Amino acid sequence: MRLAITGSIATDHLMTFPGRFTDQLVPDHLDHLSLSFLVDDLDVRRGGVAANVAFGLGRLGLAPRLVGAVGADFDEYRAWLQANGVDTGHVRVVEERRTARFMCTTDQDQNQVASFYAGAMSEAVRIDLADLVDGSGGPDLVLVAPNAPDAMLRHTRQCAELGLPFAADPSQQLARLGREEARLLVTGACWLFTNAYEAALLRELSGWSEQEILSRVGTWIVTHGADGVRTATADGLRQSFGAVPSHSVVDPTGAGDAFRAGFLAATSWGLTPDAAVPLGCALATEALETVGCQLYRATPKDLLARVTATYGQSVGDALAVHLGRCR
């Protein structure tokens, strides 16, 4: 099954301030701030939702097509993704911009001061999904993940126009959308991914009830962190899955992206959510236990052990033959 992953590609620059931001604020001078924080470390990580999902799929042997916009500084990141099984042939390079960057400083109380530079991501709307369609046809599924909002809207419309099945993952960009935009991004999706908070926000933004949303999508997958995952369909099929226990939570960033990679990998192998959700949960836990969104090294043995211990031997058996393709 051919998968195309559209969305953000970014680099995270994460710093730690050993003090408290609040100690540096002078109440009578908050209208003229000029602050500089001497940080202890700088951690540069590869990120972006589409790149994170594509990395997970590549590690699972799927060779996904990554579709997004980057700057002229992308060469090293491209080599990394290609080495991990990702097809970067449809990444648009914007020579006059830099790849998107998230810059964040965290103090000892876990307060954060952050900036996001969209950079080349703002040009993602220029990407034409028709370029994905060749003589052998187009992708079997397109994931429309968080990106520049106008790009997400265009790519959702193009999936309908080109007859490309798609999965919707509006995620953190929901806050940027109006009612008609939120409705457009989910209508017709084979799979709809949200976390519990985003599910409530989607209902509010769209003005639709849960059942009205379900009538417009195939299956709605809602993640609940440590409380697991719930799925629902319009015909009333509802399933709940516990989370895969973690030995230690090191870094939650990117766990949701890893879940999507595991889920989409399993469904691309022709498996149902009964096996796809467990694999997604297992990969998410691997990501939780690793610093950085693209540094986990889940082996087939580790994933099968986690899945079997949490969900039973039959689920492990359904995944075993496919996990042999992992990198």
JSON list of N, CA and C in Angstrom, two decimals, residues 195-242:
[
{"chain": "A", "resi": 195, "resn": "ASN", "atom": "N", "xyz": [-6.84, 13.89, 19.64]},
{"chain": "A", "resi": 195, "resn": "ASN", "atom": "CA", "xyz": [-6.79, 13.49, 21.04]},
{"chain": "A", "resi": 195, "resn": "ASN", "atom": "C", "xyz": [-8.11, 13.91, 21.69]},
{"chain": "A", "resi": 196, "resn": "ALA", "atom": "N", "xyz": [-8.26, 13.65, 22.97]},
{"chain": "A", "resi": 196, "resn": "ALA", "atom": "CA", "xyz": [-9.55, 13.89, 23.62]},
{"chain": "A", "resi": 196, "resn": "ALA", "atom": "C", "xyz": [-9.91, 15.37, 23.62]},
{"chain": "A", "resi": 197, "resn": "TYR", "atom": "N", "xyz": [-8.93, 16.24, 23.88]},
{"chain": "A", "resi": 197, "resn": "TYR", "atom": "CA", "xyz": [-9.20, 17.68, 23.88]},
{"chain": "A", "resi": 197, "resn": "TYR", "atom": "C", "xyz": [-9.59, 18.15, 22.49]},
{"chain": "A", "resi": 198, "resn": "GLU", "atom": "N", "xyz": [-8.84, 17.70, 21.48]},
{"chain": "A", "resi": 198, "resn": "GLU", "atom": "CA", "xyz": [-9.13, 18.10, 20.11]},
{"chain": "A", "resi": 198, "resn": "GLU", "atom": "C", "xyz": [-10.50, 17.60, 19.65]},
{"chain": "A", "resi": 199, "resn": "ALA", "atom": "N", "xyz": [-10.92, 16.46, 20.18]},
{"chain": "A", "resi": 199, "resn": "ALA", "atom": "CA", "xyz": [-12.25, 15.94, 19.83]},
{"chain": "A", "resi": 199, "resn": "ALA", "atom": "C", "xyz": [-13.34, 16.90, 20.29]},
{"chain": "A", "resi": 200, "resn": "ALA", "atom": "N", "xyz": [-13.18, 17.40, 21.53]},
{"chain": "A", "resi": 200, "resn": "ALA", "atom": "CA", "xyz": [-14.15, 18.37, 22.05]},
{"chain": "A", "resi": 200, "resn": "ALA", "atom": "C", "xyz": [-14.08, 19.67, 21.26]},
{"chain": "A", "resi": 201, "resn": "LEU", "atom": "N", "xyz": [-12.86, 20.11, 20.93]},
{"chain": "A", "resi": 201, "resn": "LEU", "atom": "CA", "xyz": [-12.70, 21.35, 20.19]},
{"chain": "A", "resi": 201, "resn": "LEU", "atom": "C", "xyz": [-13.30, 21.22, 18.79]},
{"chain": "A", "resi": 202, "resn": "LEU", "atom": "N", "xyz": [-13.13, 20.05, 18.17]},
{"chain": "A", "resi": 202, "resn": "LEU", "atom": "CA", "xyz": [-13.69, 19.84, 16.83]},
{"chain": "A", "resi": 202, "resn": "LEU", "atom": "C", "xyz": [-15.21, 19.91, 16.86]},
{"chain": "A", "resi": 203, "resn": "ARG", "atom": "N", "xyz": [-15.81, 19.33, 17.88]},
{"chain": "A", "resi": 203, "resn": "ARG", "atom": "CA", "xyz": [-17.28, 19.41, 18.00]},
{"chain": "A", "resi": 203, "resn": "ARG", "atom": "C", "xyz": [-17.72, 20.86, 18.13]},
{"chain": "A", "resi": 204, "resn": "GLU", "atom": "N", "xyz": [-16.99, 21.63, 18.93]},
{"chain": "A", "resi": 204, "resn": "GLU", "atom": "CA", "xyz": [-17.35, 23.03, 19.14]},
{"chain": "A", "resi": 204, "resn": "GLU", "atom": "C", "xyz": [-17.16, 23.85, 17.87]},
{"chain": "A", "resi": 205, "resn": "LEU", "atom": "N", "xyz": [-16.02, 23.68, 17.21]},
{"chain": "A", "resi": 205, "resn": "LEU", "atom": "CA", "xyz": [-15.73, 24.46, 16.02]},
{"chain": "A", "resi": 205, "resn": "LEU", "atom": "C", "xyz": [-16.66, 24.13, 14.86]},
{"chain": "A", "resi": 206, "resn": "SER", "atom": "N", "xyz": [-16.89, 22.84, 14.66]},
{"chain": "A", "resi": 206, "resn": "SER", "atom": "CA", "xyz": [-17.71, 22.42, 13.52]},
{"chain": "A", "resi": 206, "resn": "SER", "atom": "C", "xyz": [-19.20, 22.67, 13.74]},
{"chain": "A", "resi": 207, "resn": "GLY", "atom": "N", "xyz": [-19.60, 22.73, 15.00]},
{"chain": "A", "resi": 207, "resn": "GLY", "atom": "CA", "xyz": [-21.02, 22.85, 15.30]},
{"chain": "A", "resi": 207, "resn": "GLY", "atom": "C", "xyz": [-21.78, 21.55, 15.11]},
{"chain": "A", "resi": 208, "resn": "TRP", "atom": "N", "xyz": [-21.02, 20.46, 14.93]},
{"chain": "A", "resi": 208, "resn": "TRP", "atom": "CA", "xyz": [-21.62, 19.15, 14.75]},
{"chain": "A", "resi": 208, "resn": "TRP", "atom": "C", "xyz": [-21.52, 18.33, 16.02]},
{"chain": "A", "resi": 209, "resn": "SER", "atom": "N", "xyz": [-22.48, 17.48, 16.23]},
{"chain": "A", "resi": 209, "resn": "SER", "atom": "CA", "xyz": [-22.42, 16.52, 17.33]},
{"chain": "A", "resi": 209, "resn": "SER", "atom": "C", "xyz": [-21.45, 15.41, 16.97]},
{"chain": "A", "resi": 210, "resn": "GLU", "atom": "N", "xyz": [-21.13, 14.57, 17.94]},
{"chain": "A", "resi": 210, "resn": "GLU", "atom": "CA", "xyz": [-20.26, 13.43, 17.67]},
{"chain": "A", "resi": 210, "resn": "GLU", "atom": "C", "xyz": [-20.84, 12.56, 16.56]},
{"chain": "A", "resi": 211, "resn": "GLN", "atom": "N", "xyz": [-22.14, 12.30, 16.62]},
{"chain": "A", "resi": 211, "resn": "GLN", "atom": "CA", "xyz": [-22.75, 11.44, 15.61]},
{"chain": "A", "resi": 211, "resn": "GLN", "atom": "C", "xyz": [-22.74, 12.09, 14.23]},
{"chain": "A", "resi": 212, "resn": "GLU", "atom": "N", "xyz": [-22.88, 13.41, 14.18]},
{"chain": "A", "resi": 212, "resn": "GLU", "atom": "CA", "xyz": [-22.84, 14.10, 12.90]},
{"chain": "A", "resi": 212, "resn": "GLU", "atom": "C", "xyz": [-21.44, 14.03, 12.29]},
{"chain": "A", "resi": 213, "resn": "ILE", "atom": "N", "xyz": [-20.42, 14.11, 13.13]},
{"chain": "A", "resi": 213, "resn": "ILE", "atom": "CA", "xyz": [-19.05, 13.96, 12.62]},
{"chain": "A", "resi": 213, "resn": "ILE", "atom": "C", "xyz": [-18.83, 12.53, 12.14]},
{"chain": "A", "resi": 214, "resn": "LEU", "atom": "N", "xyz": [-19.28, 11.56, 12.94]},
{"chain": "A", "resi": 214, "resn": "LEU", "atom": "CA", "xyz": [-19.10, 10.16, 12.58]},
{"chain": "A", "resi": 214, "resn": "LEU", "atom": "C", "xyz": [-19.80, 9.82, 11.26]},
{"chain": "A", "resi": 215, "resn": "SER", "atom": "N", "xyz": [-20.88, 10.49, 10.97]},
{"chain": "A", "resi": 215, "resn": "SER", "atom": "CA", "xyz": [-21.60, 10.21, 9.72]},
{"chain": "A", "resi": 215, "resn": "SER", "atom": "C", "xyz": [-20.82, 10.67, 8.50]},
{"chain": "A", "resi": 216, "resn": "ARG", "atom": "N", "xyz": [-19.77, 11.46, 8.72]},
{"chain": "A", "resi": 216, "resn": "ARG", "atom": "CA", "xyz": [-18.99, 12.03, 7.62]},
{"chain": "A", "resi": 216, "resn": "ARG", "atom": "C", "xyz": [-17.60, 11.44, 7.50]},
{"chain": "A", "resi": 217, "resn": "VAL", "atom": "N", "xyz": [-17.24, 10.51, 8.38]},
{"chain": "A", "resi": 217, "resn": "VAL", "atom": "CA", "xyz": [-15.91, 9.90, 8.34]},
{"chain": "A", "resi": 217, "resn": "VAL", "atom": "C", "xyz": [-16.07, 8.38, 8.42]},
{"chain": "A", "resi": 218, "resn": "GLY", "atom": "N", "xyz": [-14.96, 7.69, 8.16]},
{"chain": "A", "resi": 218, "resn": "GLY", "atom": "CA", "xyz": [-15.00, 6.24, 8.28]},
{"chain": "A", "resi": 218, "resn": "GLY", "atom": "C", "xyz": [-14.92, 5.81, 9.73]},
{"chain": "A", "resi": 219, "resn": "THR", "atom": "N", "xyz": [-13.77, 6.05, 10.37]},
{"chain": "A", "resi": 219, "resn": "THR", "atom": "CA", "xyz": [-13.57, 5.72, 11.78]},
{"chain": "A", "resi": 219, "resn": "THR", "atom": "C", "xyz": [-12.88, 6.89, 12.46]},
{"chain": "A", "resi": 220, "resn": "TRP", "atom": "N", "xyz": [-13.35, 7.24, 13.65]},
{"chain": "A", "resi": 220, "resn": "TRP", "atom": "CA", "xyz": [-12.77, 8.32, 14.44]},
{"chain": "A", "resi": 220, "resn": "TRP", "atom": "C", "xyz": [-11.92, 7.68, 15.53]},
{"chain": "A", "resi": 221, "resn": "ILE", "atom": "N", "xyz": [-10.62, 7.99, 15.52]},
{"chain": "A", "resi": 221, "resn": "ILE", "atom": "CA", "xyz": [-9.69, 7.44, 16.50]},
{"chain": "A", "resi": 221, "resn": "ILE", "atom": "C", "xyz": [-9.32, 8.56, 17.47]},
{"chain": "A", "resi": 222, "resn": "VAL", "atom": "N", "xyz": [-9.62, 8.39, 18.74]},
{"chain": "A", "resi": 222, "resn": "VAL", "atom": "CA", "xyz": [-9.34, 9.41, 19.75]},
{"chain": "A", "resi": 222, "resn": "VAL", "atom": "C", "xyz": [-8.35, 8.86, 20.76]},
{"chain": "A", "resi": 223, "resn": "THR", "atom": "N", "xyz": [-7.21, 9.53, 20.89]},
{"chain": "A", "resi": 223, "resn": "THR", "atom": "CA", "xyz": [-6.20, 9.09, 21.86]},
{"chain": "A", "resi": 223, "resn": "THR", "atom": "C", "xyz": [-6.43, 9.79, 23.19]},
{"chain": "A", "resi": 224, "resn": "HIS", "atom": "N", "xyz": [-6.19, 9.04, 24.27]},
{"chain": "A", "resi": 224, "resn": "HIS", "atom": "CA", "xyz": [-6.42, 9.55, 25.63]},
{"chain": "A", "resi": 224, "resn": "HIS", "atom": "C", "xyz": [-5.18, 9.41, 26.49]},
{"chain": "A", "resi": 225, "resn": "GLY", "atom": "N", "xyz": [-4.01, 9.53, 25.89]},
{"chain": "A", "resi": 225, "resn": "GLY", "atom": "CA", "xyz": [-2.77, 9.45, 26.66]},
{"chain": "A", "resi": 225, "resn": "GLY", "atom": "C", "xyz": [-2.63, 8.13, 27.38]},
{"chain": "A", "resi": 226, "resn": "ALA", "atom": "N", "xyz": [-2.36, 8.20, 28.68]},
{"chain": "A", "resi": 226, "resn": "ALA", "atom": "CA", "xyz": [-2.17, 7.00, 29.48]},
{"chain": "A", "resi": 226, "resn": "ALA", "atom": "C", "xyz": [-3.44, 6.17, 29.61]},
{"chain": "A", "resi": 227, "resn": "ASP", "atom": "N", "xyz": [-4.59, 6.76, 29.26]},
{"chain": "A", "resi": 227, "resn": "ASP", "atom": "CA", "xyz": [-5.86, 6.02, 29.33]},
{"chain": "A", "resi": 227, "resn": "ASP", "atom": "C", "xyz": [-6.18, 5.28, 28.04]},
{"chain": "A", "resi": 228, "resn": "GLY", "atom": "N", "xyz": [-5.27, 5.29, 27.08]},
{"chain": "A", "resi": 228, "resn": "GLY", "atom": "CA", "xyz": [-5.44, 4.47, 25.90]},
{"chain": "A", "resi": 228, "resn": "GLY", "atom": "C", "xyz": [-6.12, 5.17, 24.73]},
{"chain": "A", "resi": 229, "resn": "VAL", "atom": "N", "xyz": [-6.84, 4.40, 23.93]},
{"chain": "A", "resi": 229, "resn": "VAL", "atom": "CA", "xyz": [-7.41, 4.87, 22.67]},
{"chain": "A", "resi": 229, "resn": "VAL", "atom": "C", "xyz": [-8.84, 4.35, 22.54]},
{"chain": "A", "resi": 230, "resn": "ARG", "atom": "N", "xyz": [-9.69, 5.18, 21.96]},
{"chain": "A", "resi": 230, "resn": "ARG", "atom": "CA", "xyz": [-11.07, 4.76, 21.68]},
{"chain": "A", "resi": 230, "resn": "ARG", "atom": "C", "xyz": [-11.36, 5.02, 20.20]},
{"chain": "A", "resi": 231, "resn": "THR", "atom": "N", "xyz": [-12.06, 4.11, 19.60]},
{"chain": "A", "resi": 231, "resn": "THR", "atom": "CA", "xyz": [-12.46, 4.26, 18.20]},
{"chain": "A", "resi": 231, "resn": "THR", "atom": "C", "xyz": [-13.97, 4.19, 18.10]},
{"chain": "A", "resi": 232, "resn": "ALA", "atom": "N", "xyz": [-14.53, 4.86, 17.09]},
{"chain": "A", "resi": 232, "resn": "ALA", "atom": "CA", "xyz": [-15.97, 4.85, 16.89]},
{"chain": "A", "resi": 232, "resn": "ALA", "atom": "C", "xyz": [-16.29, 5.00, 15.42]},
{"chain": "A", "resi": 233, "resn": "THR", "atom": "N", "xyz": [-17.41, 4.39, 15.01]},
{"chain": "A", "resi": 233, "resn": "THR", "atom": "CA", "xyz": [-17.91, 4.51, 13.64]},
{"chain": "A", "resi": 233, "resn": "THR", "atom": "C", "xyz": [-19.38, 4.90, 13.69]},
{"chain": "A", "resi": 234, "resn": "ALA", "atom": "N", "xyz": [-19.89, 5.34, 12.55]},
{"chain": "A", "resi": 234, "resn": "ALA", "atom": "CA", "xyz": [-21.27, 5.82, 12.49]},
{"chain": "A", "resi": 234, "resn": "ALA", "atom": "C", "xyz": [-22.28, 4.73, 12.79]},
{"chain": "A", "resi": 235, "resn": "ASP", "atom": "N", "xyz": [-21.92, 3.47, 12.50]},
{"chain": "A", "resi": 235, "resn": "ASP", "atom": "CA", "xyz": [-22.89, 2.38, 12.73]},
{"chain": "A", "resi": 235, "resn": "ASP", "atom": "C", "xyz": [-22.89, 1.88, 14.17]},
{"chain": "A", "resi": 236, "resn": "GLY", "atom": "N", "xyz": [-22.21, 2.59, 15.06]},
{"chain": "A", "resi": 236, "resn": "GLY", "atom": "CA", "xyz": [-22.29, 2.26, 16.48]},
{"chain": "A", "resi": 236, "resn": "GLY", "atom": "C", "xyz": [-21.19, 1.37, 17.00]},
{"chain": "A", "resi": 237, "resn": "LEU", "atom": "N", "xyz": [-20.23, 0.98, 16.17]},
{"chain": "A", "resi": 237, "resn": "LEU", "atom": "CA", "xyz": [-19.12, 0.15, 16.65]},
{"chain": "A", "resi": 237, "resn": "LEU", "atom": "C", "xyz": [-18.16, 1.01, 17.45]},
{"chain": "A", "resi": 238, "resn": "ARG", "atom": "N", "xyz": [-18.00, 0.71, 18.72]},
{"chain": "A", "resi": 238, "resn": "ARG", "atom": "CA", "xyz": [-17.10, 1.45, 19.60]},
{"chain": "A", "resi": 238, "resn": "ARG", "atom": "C", "xyz": [-16.16, 0.47, 20.29]},
{"chain": "A", "resi": 239, "resn": "GLN", "atom": "N", "xyz": [-14.88, 0.82, 20.29]},
{"chain": "A", "resi": 239, "resn": "GLN", "atom": "CA", "xyz": [-13.89, -0.04, 20.92]},
{"chain": "A", "resi": 239, "resn": "GLN", "atom": "C", "xyz": [-12.96, 0.80, 21.79]},
{"chain": "A", "resi": 240, "resn": "SER", "atom": "N", "xyz": [-12.51, 0.22, 22.88]},
{"chain": "A", "resi": 240, "resn": "SER", "atom": "CA", "xyz": [-11.57, 0.87, 23.78]},
{"chain": "A", "resi": 240, "resn": "SER", "atom": "C", "xyz": [-10.34, -0.02, 23.93]},
{"chain": "A", "resi": 241, "resn": "PHE", "atom": "N", "xyz": [-9.17, 0.61, 23.91]},
{"chain": "A", "resi": 241, "resn": "PHE", "atom": "CA", "xyz": [-7.90, -0.10, 24.02]},
{"chain": "A", "resi": 241, "resn": "PHE", "atom": "C", "xyz": [-7.07, 0.56, 25.11]},
{"chain": "A", "resi": 242, "resn": "GLY", "atom": "N", "xyz": [-6.52, -0.24, 25.99]},
{"chain": "A", "resi": 242, "resn": "GLY", "atom": "CA", "xyz": [-5.63, 0.30, 27.00]},
{"chain": "A", "resi": 242, "resn": "GLY", "atom": "C", "xyz": [-4.30, 0.70, 26.37]}
]
